Tab-separated table of C-alpha atoms and ligand atoms in Angstrom:
chain	number	residue	atom	x	y	z
A	68	MET	CA	0.000	0.000	0.000
A	69	SER	CA	1.504	3.329	-0.996
A	70	LYS	CA	1.739	6.252	1.391
A	71	THR	CA	-0.775	8.319	-0.565
A	72	ASN	CA	-3.392	5.566	-0.465
A	73	PHE	CA	-5.102	6.986	2.673
A	74	GLY	CA	-5.854	3.557	4.093
A	75	LYS	CA	-7.727	2.363	1.031
A	76	HIS	CA	-7.981	-1.119	-0.569
A	77	SER	CA	-4.892	-2.260	-2.501
A	78	ASP	CA	-7.014	-2.471	-5.681
A	79	PHE	CA	-8.333	1.083	-5.266
A	80	VAL	CA	-7.739	2.955	-8.537
A	81	VAL	CA	-5.961	6.252	-7.973
A	82	LYS	CA	-7.049	8.668	-10.724
A	83	GLN	CA	-5.008	11.545	-9.368
A	84	GLU	CA	-2.460	11.637	-6.526
A	85	ASN	CA	-2.641	15.321	-5.824
A	86	PRO	CA	-5.335	16.172	-4.930
A	87	PHE	CA	-6.274	12.617	-4.012
A	88	ASN	CA	-9.003	11.266	-6.302
A	89	ALA	CA	-9.663	7.559	-6.468
A	90	SER	CA	-12.364	4.978	-6.960
A	91	PRO	CA	-12.960	1.231	-6.690
A	92	PRO	CA	-12.479	-1.061	-9.698
A	93	VAL	CA	-15.867	-1.267	-11.417
A	94	LYS	CA	-16.235	-4.995	-10.768
A	95	LEU	CA	-15.948	-4.468	-7.021
A	96	LEU	CA	-18.604	-1.764	-7.100
A	97	GLY	CA	-22.185	-2.543	-6.196
A	98	ARG	CA	-21.363	-6.057	-4.952
A	99	SER	CA	-23.146	-5.204	-1.737
A	100	SER	CA	-25.586	-2.514	-0.759
A	101	VAL	CA	-23.012	-0.920	1.536
A	102	THR	CA	-19.654	-0.096	-0.048
A	103	PRO	CA	-16.819	-1.111	2.295
A	104	THR	CA	-15.108	2.113	3.404
A	105	GLU	CA	-11.789	1.017	1.939
A	106	LEU	CA	-13.512	0.932	-1.474
A	107	PHE	CA	-15.633	4.101	-1.130
A	108	PHE	CA	-14.665	6.594	-3.859
A	109	VAL	CA	-12.815	9.778	-2.917
A	110	ARG	CA	-13.290	13.121	-4.641
A	111	SER	CA	-11.202	16.002	-3.349
A	112	HIS	CA	-10.365	19.375	-4.868
A	113	GLY	CA	-7.485	20.202	-2.540
A	114	ASP	CA	-5.075	18.450	-0.169
A	115	VAL	CA	-6.670	16.247	2.467
A	116	PRO	CA	-6.331	18.240	5.704
A	117	MET	CA	-5.207	16.321	8.786
A	118	VAL	CA	-7.446	17.829	11.441
A	119	ASN	CA	-6.518	17.729	15.141
A	120	VAL	CA	-9.823	17.096	16.868
A	121	ASP	CA	-8.698	18.827	20.086
A	122	GLY	CA	-8.654	22.221	18.460
A	123	TYR	CA	-11.601	21.537	16.191
A	124	ARG	CA	-14.688	23.781	16.309
A	125	LEU	CA	-17.732	24.004	14.067
A	126	ALA	CA	-19.020	27.569	13.645
A	127	VAL	CA	-22.718	28.195	12.986
A	128	ASN	CA	-23.453	31.795	12.019
A	129	GLY	CA	-25.186	34.176	9.584
A	130	ASN	CA	-28.950	34.690	9.843
A	131	VAL	CA	-29.219	33.002	13.224
A	132	SER	CA	-30.293	34.458	16.564
A	133	LYS	CA	-27.437	32.721	18.392
A	134	SER	CA	-24.074	31.963	16.764
A	135	LEU	CA	-22.571	28.663	17.864
A	136	SER	CA	-19.056	27.292	18.173
A	137	LEU	CA	-19.156	23.563	18.854
A	138	SER	CA	-16.470	20.980	19.577
A	139	LEU	CA	-16.994	17.489	18.216
A	140	ASN	CA	-17.926	16.244	21.695
A	141	GLU	CA	-20.447	19.041	22.176
A	142	LEU	CA	-22.066	18.070	18.885
A	143	LYS	CA	-22.176	14.417	19.881
A	144	ASN	CA	-23.451	15.073	23.404
A	145	ASN	CA	-25.952	17.859	22.782
A	146	PHE	CA	-27.774	16.489	19.763
A	147	GLU	CA	-29.564	13.240	18.980
A	148	ARG	CA	-27.445	10.581	17.286
A	149	VAL	CA	-29.081	9.452	14.039
A	150	GLU	CA	-28.185	7.002	11.282
A	151	VAL	CA	-28.809	7.610	7.576
A	152	SER	CA	-28.125	5.009	4.927
A	153	ALA	CA	-27.190	6.996	1.834
A	154	THR	CA	-25.454	6.792	-1.524
A	155	LEU	CA	-23.116	9.584	-2.551
A	156	GLN	CA	-22.521	10.266	-6.229
A	157	CYS	CA	-20.296	12.859	-7.852
A	158	ALA	CA	-21.953	15.029	-10.519
A	159	GLY	CA	-18.905	14.120	-12.648
A	160	ASN	CA	-19.639	10.395	-12.537
A	161	ARG	CA	-19.443	8.885	-16.066
A	162	ARG	CA	-17.608	11.907	-17.508
A	163	GLU	CA	-15.354	9.532	-19.434
A	164	GLU	CA	-18.237	8.697	-21.807
A	165	LEU	CA	-18.884	12.422	-22.386
A	166	ILE	CA	-15.184	12.951	-23.149
A	167	ALA	CA	-15.408	10.261	-25.834
A	168	VAL	CA	-18.021	12.435	-27.588
A	169	GLN	CA	-15.994	15.660	-27.320
A	170	PRO	CA	-12.969	16.443	-25.113
A	171	ILE	CA	-13.491	18.043	-21.685
A	172	PRO	CA	-10.090	19.444	-20.662
A	173	HIS	CA	-9.054	19.926	-17.015
A	174	GLU	CA	-11.784	17.694	-15.575
A	175	LEU	CA	-11.355	14.235	-14.115
A	176	PRO	CA	-12.283	11.403	-16.505
A	177	TRP	CA	-14.408	9.396	-14.061
A	178	GLY	CA	-15.699	6.067	-15.294
A	179	VAL	CA	-18.856	4.753	-13.660
A	180	GLU	CA	-17.308	4.445	-10.186
A	181	ALA	CA	-17.661	7.940	-8.689
A	182	ILE	CA	-20.475	6.605	-6.529
A	183	SER	CA	-20.627	4.589	-3.291
A	184	HIS	CA	-22.977	3.836	-0.429
A	185	ALA	CA	-22.442	3.972	3.328
A	186	ALA	CA	-24.255	3.898	6.641
A	187	TRP	CA	-23.617	7.350	8.115
A	188	VAL	CA	-24.038	8.451	11.726
A	189	GLY	CA	-24.253	12.017	12.933
A	190	VAL	CA	-26.681	14.688	14.073
A	191	ARG	CA	-29.513	16.266	12.128
A	192	LEU	CA	-28.559	19.594	10.587
A	193	ARG	CA	-32.022	20.894	11.479
A	194	ASP	CA	-31.422	20.213	15.184
A	195	VAL	CA	-28.225	22.270	15.062
A	196	LEU	CA	-29.978	25.055	13.130
A	197	ALA	CA	-32.779	25.045	15.710
A	198	ALA	CA	-30.200	25.422	18.518
A	199	ALA	CA	-28.848	28.454	16.654
A	200	GLY	CA	-32.353	29.879	16.598
A	201	VAL	CA	-33.040	29.640	12.881
A	202	ASP	CA	-36.643	30.610	12.385
A	203	SER	CA	-37.691	28.089	9.787
A	204	GLU	CA	-41.112	29.683	9.293
A	205	ALA	CA	-39.736	33.139	8.498
A	206	SER	CA	-36.796	32.101	6.418
A	207	LEU	CA	-37.735	29.439	3.916
A	208	HIS	CA	-36.104	31.168	0.969
A	209	GLN	CA	-32.677	31.154	2.550
A	210	HIS	CA	-29.647	28.966	1.948
A	211	VAL	CA	-27.293	27.047	4.190
A	212	ASP	CA	-23.663	27.522	3.185
A	213	PHE	CA	-21.080	24.911	4.202
A	214	GLY	CA	-17.380	25.778	4.466
A	215	GLY	CA	-14.609	23.168	4.496
A	216	LEU	CA	-11.119	23.325	6.009
A	217	ASP	CA	-9.355	22.237	2.814
A	218	GLU	CA	-7.954	24.679	0.311
A	219	ALA	CA	-8.296	24.464	-3.442
A	220	GLU	CA	-6.658	26.669	-6.053
A	221	ARG	CA	-8.625	28.059	-8.987
A	222	LEU	CA	-8.263	31.253	-11.058
A	223	ASN	CA	-4.887	31.849	-9.305
A	224	THR	CA	-6.369	32.125	-5.840
A	225	ARG	CA	-6.446	29.739	-2.925
A	226	PHE	CA	-9.681	29.392	-0.993
A	227	ASN	CA	-11.608	26.900	1.105
A	228	PHE	CA	-13.977	24.446	-0.579
A	229	GLY	CA	-17.650	25.237	0.002
A	230	GLY	CA	-21.182	24.944	-1.286
A	231	SER	CA	-24.756	25.460	-0.192
A	232	ILE	CA	-28.191	23.897	-0.146
A	233	PRO	CA	-31.607	25.549	0.154
A	234	LEU	CA	-32.831	25.856	3.739
A	235	THR	CA	-35.915	23.825	2.762
A	236	LYS	CA	-33.615	20.855	2.052
A	237	ALA	CA	-31.462	21.530	5.136
A	238	LEU	CA	-34.521	21.167	7.368
A	239	ASN	CA	-35.235	17.624	6.134
A	240	ALA	CA	-34.440	14.769	8.512
A	241	GLU	CA	-32.073	13.026	6.069
A	242	VAL	CA	-29.570	15.895	6.000
A	243	ILE	CA	-27.006	15.290	8.717
A	244	LEU	CA	-23.624	16.361	9.986
A	245	ALA	CA	-21.871	13.003	9.898
A	246	TYR	CA	-18.983	11.909	12.114
A	247	GLU	CA	-19.153	8.152	11.456
A	248	MET	CA	-19.182	6.099	8.285
A	249	ASN	CA	-19.850	2.343	8.318
A	250	GLY	CA	-19.377	2.147	12.085
A	251	GLU	CA	-16.039	3.988	12.253
A	252	PRO	CA	-15.046	7.625	12.697
A	253	LEU	CA	-14.737	9.294	9.280
A	254	MET	CA	-11.436	8.566	7.551
A	255	PRO	CA	-9.323	11.676	6.859
A	256	ALA	CA	-10.060	11.380	3.111
A	257	HIS	CA	-13.821	11.371	3.792
A	258	GLY	CA	-13.854	14.481	5.947
A	259	PHE	CA	-12.672	13.702	9.494
A	260	PRO	CA	-13.843	14.869	11.956
A	261	LEU	CA	-17.155	16.080	10.459
A	262	ARG	CA	-18.858	16.425	7.086
A	263	ALA	CA	-22.214	17.478	5.748
A	264	LEU	CA	-24.215	14.629	4.244
A	265	VAL	CA	-26.908	15.744	1.800
A	266	PRO	CA	-28.595	12.608	0.420
A	267	GLY	CA	-30.214	12.933	-2.998
A	268	PHE	CA	-28.026	15.919	-3.990
A	269	ILE	CA	-24.790	15.930	-5.993
A	270	GLY	CA	-21.808	14.845	-3.884
A	271	ALA	CA	-20.266	18.334	-3.958
A	272	ARG	CA	-22.821	19.628	-1.459
A	273	SER	CA	-21.755	17.050	1.130
A	274	VAL	CA	-18.901	19.272	2.274
A	275	LYS	CA	-16.075	17.433	4.043
A	276	TRP	CA	-13.877	18.761	6.911
A	277	LEU	CA	-16.795	21.002	7.777
A	278	GLU	CA	-15.784	24.058	9.811
A	279	ARG	CA	-18.545	26.568	9.149
A	280	ILE	CA	-22.291	26.664	8.522
A	281	THR	CA	-23.721	30.026	7.488
A	282	VAL	CA	-27.420	30.748	7.024
A	283	GLN	CA	-27.723	33.384	4.300
A	284	ASP	CA	-30.053	34.933	1.730
A	285	GLU	CA	-28.130	33.752	-1.338
A	286	PRO	CA	-26.553	30.486	-2.485
A	287	SER	CA	-22.868	30.091	-1.592
A	288	GLN	CA	-20.434	32.528	-3.216
A	289	ASN	CA	-17.897	29.689	-3.395
A	290	TYR	CA	-16.300	28.879	-6.762
A	291	PHE	CA	-17.697	25.349	-6.513
A	292	GLN	CA	-21.219	26.770	-6.391
A	293	ARG	CA	-20.883	29.804	-8.694
A	294	HIS	CA	-18.670	28.390	-11.472
A	295	ALA	CA	-18.214	24.672	-11.076
A	296	TYR	CA	-21.146	22.297	-10.681
A	297	ARG	CA	-23.385	24.226	-13.012
A	298	LEU	CA	-25.014	22.636	-16.031
A	299	PHE	CA	-24.677	24.486	-19.332
A	300	ALA	CA	-26.425	23.971	-22.654
A	301	PRO	CA	-24.531	21.774	-25.170
A	302	GLN	CA	-23.538	24.690	-27.411
A	303	ILE	CA	-21.814	26.579	-24.552
A	304	GLY	CA	-18.021	26.266	-24.195
A	305	PRO	CA	-15.226	27.892	-22.164
A	306	GLU	CA	-15.038	30.842	-24.589
A	307	THR	CA	-18.748	31.628	-24.656
A	308	VAL	CA	-19.710	30.820	-21.088
A	309	ASN	CA	-21.598	33.271	-18.899
A	310	TRP	CA	-21.163	31.632	-15.507
A	311	ASP	CA	-24.410	33.050	-14.147
A	312	GLU	CA	-26.481	31.243	-16.754
A	313	GLY	CA	-25.693	27.654	-15.870
A	314	ILE	CA	-28.107	25.692	-13.730
A	315	MET	CA	-26.740	25.300	-10.206
A	316	LEU	CA	-26.813	21.590	-9.581
A	317	SER	CA	-28.662	20.205	-6.605
A	318	GLU	CA	-30.678	16.978	-6.952
A	319	MET	CA	-29.150	14.089	-8.878
A	320	ASN	CA	-30.935	12.642	-11.900
A	321	VAL	CA	-31.996	9.037	-12.476
A	322	THR	CA	-29.222	6.799	-13.764
A	323	SER	CA	-28.291	3.146	-14.149
A	324	VAL	CA	-24.990	1.405	-14.804
A	325	ILE	CA	-23.649	-2.050	-15.657
A	326	CYS	CA	-20.861	-3.098	-13.249
A	327	SER	CA	-20.521	-6.798	-14.096
A	328	HIS	CA	-18.890	-6.325	-17.491
A	329	VAL	CA	-16.353	-4.006	-19.077
A	330	GLU	CA	-16.010	-2.877	-22.682
A	331	GLU	CA	-14.929	-5.649	-25.124
A	332	GLU	CA	-14.941	-8.275	-22.370
A	333	GLN	CA	-14.936	-11.896	-23.525
A	334	VAL	CA	-17.331	-14.177	-21.686
A	335	ALA	CA	-18.305	-17.835	-21.985
A	336	SER	CA	-21.603	-18.684	-23.670
A	337	GLY	CA	-24.533	-19.892	-21.561
A	338	VAL	CA	-25.931	-18.008	-18.624
A	339	VAL	CA	-24.445	-14.518	-18.420
A	340	THR	CA	-25.288	-12.607	-15.254
A	341	VAL	CA	-25.537	-8.859	-15.806
A	342	GLN	CA	-25.462	-6.719	-12.672
A	343	GLY	CA	-25.165	-3.114	-11.658
A	344	TYR	CA	-26.616	-0.153	-9.825
A	345	SER	CA	-29.338	2.392	-10.431
A	346	ILE	CA	-30.295	5.473	-8.472
A	347	ALA	CA	-32.937	8.171	-8.704
A	348	GLY	CA	-32.120	11.642	-7.423
A	349	GLY	CA	-33.851	13.693	-4.764
A	350	GLY	CA	-35.235	10.761	-2.785
A	351	ARG	CA	-37.282	9.378	-5.653
A	352	ASP	CA	-37.401	5.598	-6.061
A	353	VAL	CA	-36.075	3.482	-8.894
A	354	MET	CA	-39.197	1.738	-10.181
A	355	ARG	CA	-37.858	-0.310	-13.084
A	356	VAL	CA	-34.521	-1.221	-14.595
A	357	ASP	CA	-34.535	-2.501	-18.191
A	358	VAL	CA	-31.665	-4.425	-19.735
A	359	SER	CA	-31.039	-5.043	-23.418
A	360	CYS	CA	-28.416	-7.266	-25.060
A	361	ASP	CA	-29.051	-6.011	-28.600
A	362	GLY	CA	-28.168	-2.337	-28.312
A	363	GLY	CA	-31.635	-1.305	-27.163
A	364	GLU	CA	-33.859	-3.109	-29.694
A	365	SER	CA	-35.493	-5.319	-27.082
A	366	TRP	CA	-35.596	-5.123	-23.300
A	367	THR	CA	-36.122	-7.306	-20.248
A	368	ALA	CA	-36.830	-5.999	-16.752
A	369	ALA	CA	-34.026	-6.768	-14.305
A	370	LYS	CA	-34.601	-8.017	-10.762
A	371	LEU	CA	-34.244	-5.234	-8.190
A	372	LEU	CA	-32.187	-6.673	-5.352
A	373	ASN	CA	-32.231	-4.357	-2.372
A	374	ASP	CA	-34.516	-1.868	-0.765
A	375	ALA	CA	-32.308	0.281	1.382
A	376	GLY	CA	-34.657	3.267	1.370
A	377	PRO	CA	-35.072	6.424	-0.682
A	378	TRP	CA	-31.496	7.667	-0.252
A	379	ALA	CA	-29.891	4.456	-1.443
A	380	TRP	CA	-28.967	3.066	-4.801
A	381	THR	CA	-30.855	0.059	-6.107
A	382	LEU	CA	-28.740	-2.907	-7.082
A	383	TRP	CA	-30.127	-5.031	-9.906
A	384	LYS	CA	-29.399	-8.299	-11.690
A	385	LEU	CA	-30.507	-10.173	-14.802
A	386	GLU	CA	-29.509	-13.583	-16.112
A	387	LEU	CA	-29.324	-13.858	-19.898
A	388	GLU	CA	-28.861	-17.015	-21.954
A	389	LEU	CA	-26.365	-15.997	-24.650
A	390	LYS	CA	-25.004	-17.918	-27.628
A	391	PRO	CA	-21.590	-17.054	-29.110
A	392	GLY	CA	-21.588	-13.687	-30.862
A	393	LYS	CA	-21.244	-9.968	-30.269
A	394	TYR	CA	-23.687	-8.220	-27.992
A	395	GLN	CA	-24.228	-4.699	-26.781
A	396	LEU	CA	-25.522	-4.705	-23.212
A	397	VAL	CA	-27.576	-1.621	-22.378
A	398	VAL	CA	-29.288	-0.505	-19.180
A	399	ARG	CA	-31.862	2.204	-18.503
A	400	ALA	CA	-34.082	2.986	-15.517
A	401	VAL	CA	-37.360	4.723	-14.719
A	402	ASP	CA	-37.971	6.464	-11.406
A	403	SER	CA	-41.111	7.166	-9.362
A	404	ALA	CA	-41.691	10.489	-11.188
A	405	ILE	CA	-41.356	8.542	-14.481
A	406	ASN	CA	-38.110	10.338	-15.227
A	407	SER	CA	-36.024	8.263	-17.611
A	408	GLN	CA	-32.649	8.441	-19.315
A	409	SER	CA	-31.429	9.706	-22.702
A	410	ALA	CA	-30.550	7.018	-25.210
A	411	GLU	CA	-27.363	8.739	-26.409
A	412	VAL	CA	-24.480	10.266	-24.498
A	413	ALA	CA	-24.210	13.054	-27.105
A	414	GLN	CA	-27.646	14.296	-26.042
A	415	VAL	CA	-26.452	15.072	-22.512
A	416	TRP	CA	-22.985	16.443	-23.367
A	417	ASN	CA	-22.002	19.672	-21.573
A	418	PHE	CA	-18.590	21.328	-21.432
A	419	LYS	CA	-18.012	20.766	-17.700
A	420	GLY	CA	-19.028	17.128	-17.999
A	421	TYR	CA	-21.736	16.748	-15.377
A	422	MET	CA	-24.832	14.599	-14.853
A	423	ASN	CA	-24.262	12.061	-17.602
A	424	ASN	CA	-27.197	9.706	-17.245
A	425	ALA	CA	-27.458	8.374	-20.782
A	426	TRP	CA	-28.239	4.689	-21.274
A	427	HIS	CA	-25.120	2.795	-20.213
A	428	ARG	CA	-23.753	0.544	-22.972
A	429	VAL	CA	-21.129	-2.195	-22.750
A	430	ASN	CA	-20.073	-4.277	-25.757
A	431	ILE	CA	-19.179	-7.886	-24.977
A	432	ILE	CA	-18.025	-10.899	-26.985
A	433	VAL	CA	-19.594	-14.229	-26.100
A	434	GLU	CA	-17.449	-17.210	-27.077
B	90	LIG	N1	-14.286	20.127	1.798
B	90	LIG	C1	-14.542	19.428	0.683
B	90	LIG	N2	-15.708	18.758	0.617
B	90	LIG	C2	-16.002	18.041	-0.480
B	90	LIG	C3	-15.130	18.001	-1.585
B	90	LIG	C4	-13.898	18.708	-1.486
B	90	LIG	O1	-13.069	18.702	-2.397
B	90	LIG	N3	-13.661	19.409	-0.336
B	90	LIG	N4	-15.497	17.300	-2.716
B	90	LIG	C5	-16.936	17.136	-2.901
B	90	LIG	C6	-17.301	16.284	-4.010
B	90	LIG	S1	-17.200	16.967	-5.549
B	90	LIG	C7	-17.806	15.025	-3.820
B	90	LIG	S2	-18.382	14.113	-5.116
B	90	LIG	C8	-17.855	14.418	-2.469
B	90	LIG	C9	-17.105	13.119	-2.437
B	90	LIG	O2	-17.112	12.576	-1.150
B	90	LIG	P1	-16.121	11.406	-0.791
B	90	LIG	O3	-14.727	11.848	-1.111
B	90	LIG	O4	-16.325	11.096	0.642
B	90	LIG	O5	-16.507	10.252	-1.668
B	90	LIG	O6	-17.304	15.267	-1.465
B	90	LIG	C10	-17.618	16.631	-1.640
B	90	LIG	N5	-17.178	17.376	-0.498
B	91	LIG	MO1	-18.225	15.673	-7.017
């Protein structure tokens, strides 16, 4: 295990050493509902800060009647301990397929593995906001801004990572300040000692190494809210972009992915088991996962394997009887709002490479 591996699995695939960005091999993903922590993907925009818990304080300020400064123990002792089982997915998941359509410079070429699931323990954000005297009735149009301790560098300046969510989301029971992941204190790479956990939203809003929560009238001024993590129309590029026009990303969209096979894989004829994950954003449910082995001409519904609640991915499986030949496996899902996926990656291309939820296709050779 190399020094920069941050305690991860020896098969963990490091995409970038500095900052540390890494993900599990696709075939180890979605094997179980809960991703073992040593395989949970890591997305970081700056160096992983090593936080000394003795000096650690969380500040709660802004439009509150009582500003707070809390140690980790005060948080643990003064607020109810709650568990939330939730999947985290980066908005840049599956960027690699977008890059194959048209290059996306300076962004990480994630495959399908920038997603993982854990059992998180922490305190409800709304309990902490209530202790700070946030008047939820009077202030529904506000935003909750999270500030991290890590520093990123963009546009020649160094600044702390941050991002915000609407107060209406922050007041929901599923949004927590997490200090444990899969029964252990958070690992440094996942935000020790404390992170926001915003199920159903893009991963970027689950701010790690959380040091500040500010209730304010506007969304975060942070680069990662104002420039990055916005969705632009397909014709917009770096030269023509007006940063204010992109859609600030919040809820994830419905997606589905094949994890059992990789491109051009050779498999034996007979029963071929196709497996993967699917997830609907915003707490919606995955209602149906369809699998095709002929490029999308005909479809069969896959078996949905787990029901870990609205904030969790759905694992699925289908056994196909395949004779020798070439096949294109395809998967697509439908969620509880009957949202579905685009057939072609080109239809969802955008110059920052976010939210690719096109049908996932994998060509295999059966021998
Ligand atoms: N402080 C801080 N929080 C952060 C980030 C970061 O770089 N710094 N990356 C965000 C992004 S883009 C994602 S997808 C998730 C990834 O969480 P993980 O590394 O625990 O998988 O953390 C989010 N929180
Ligand atoms: Mo992300």
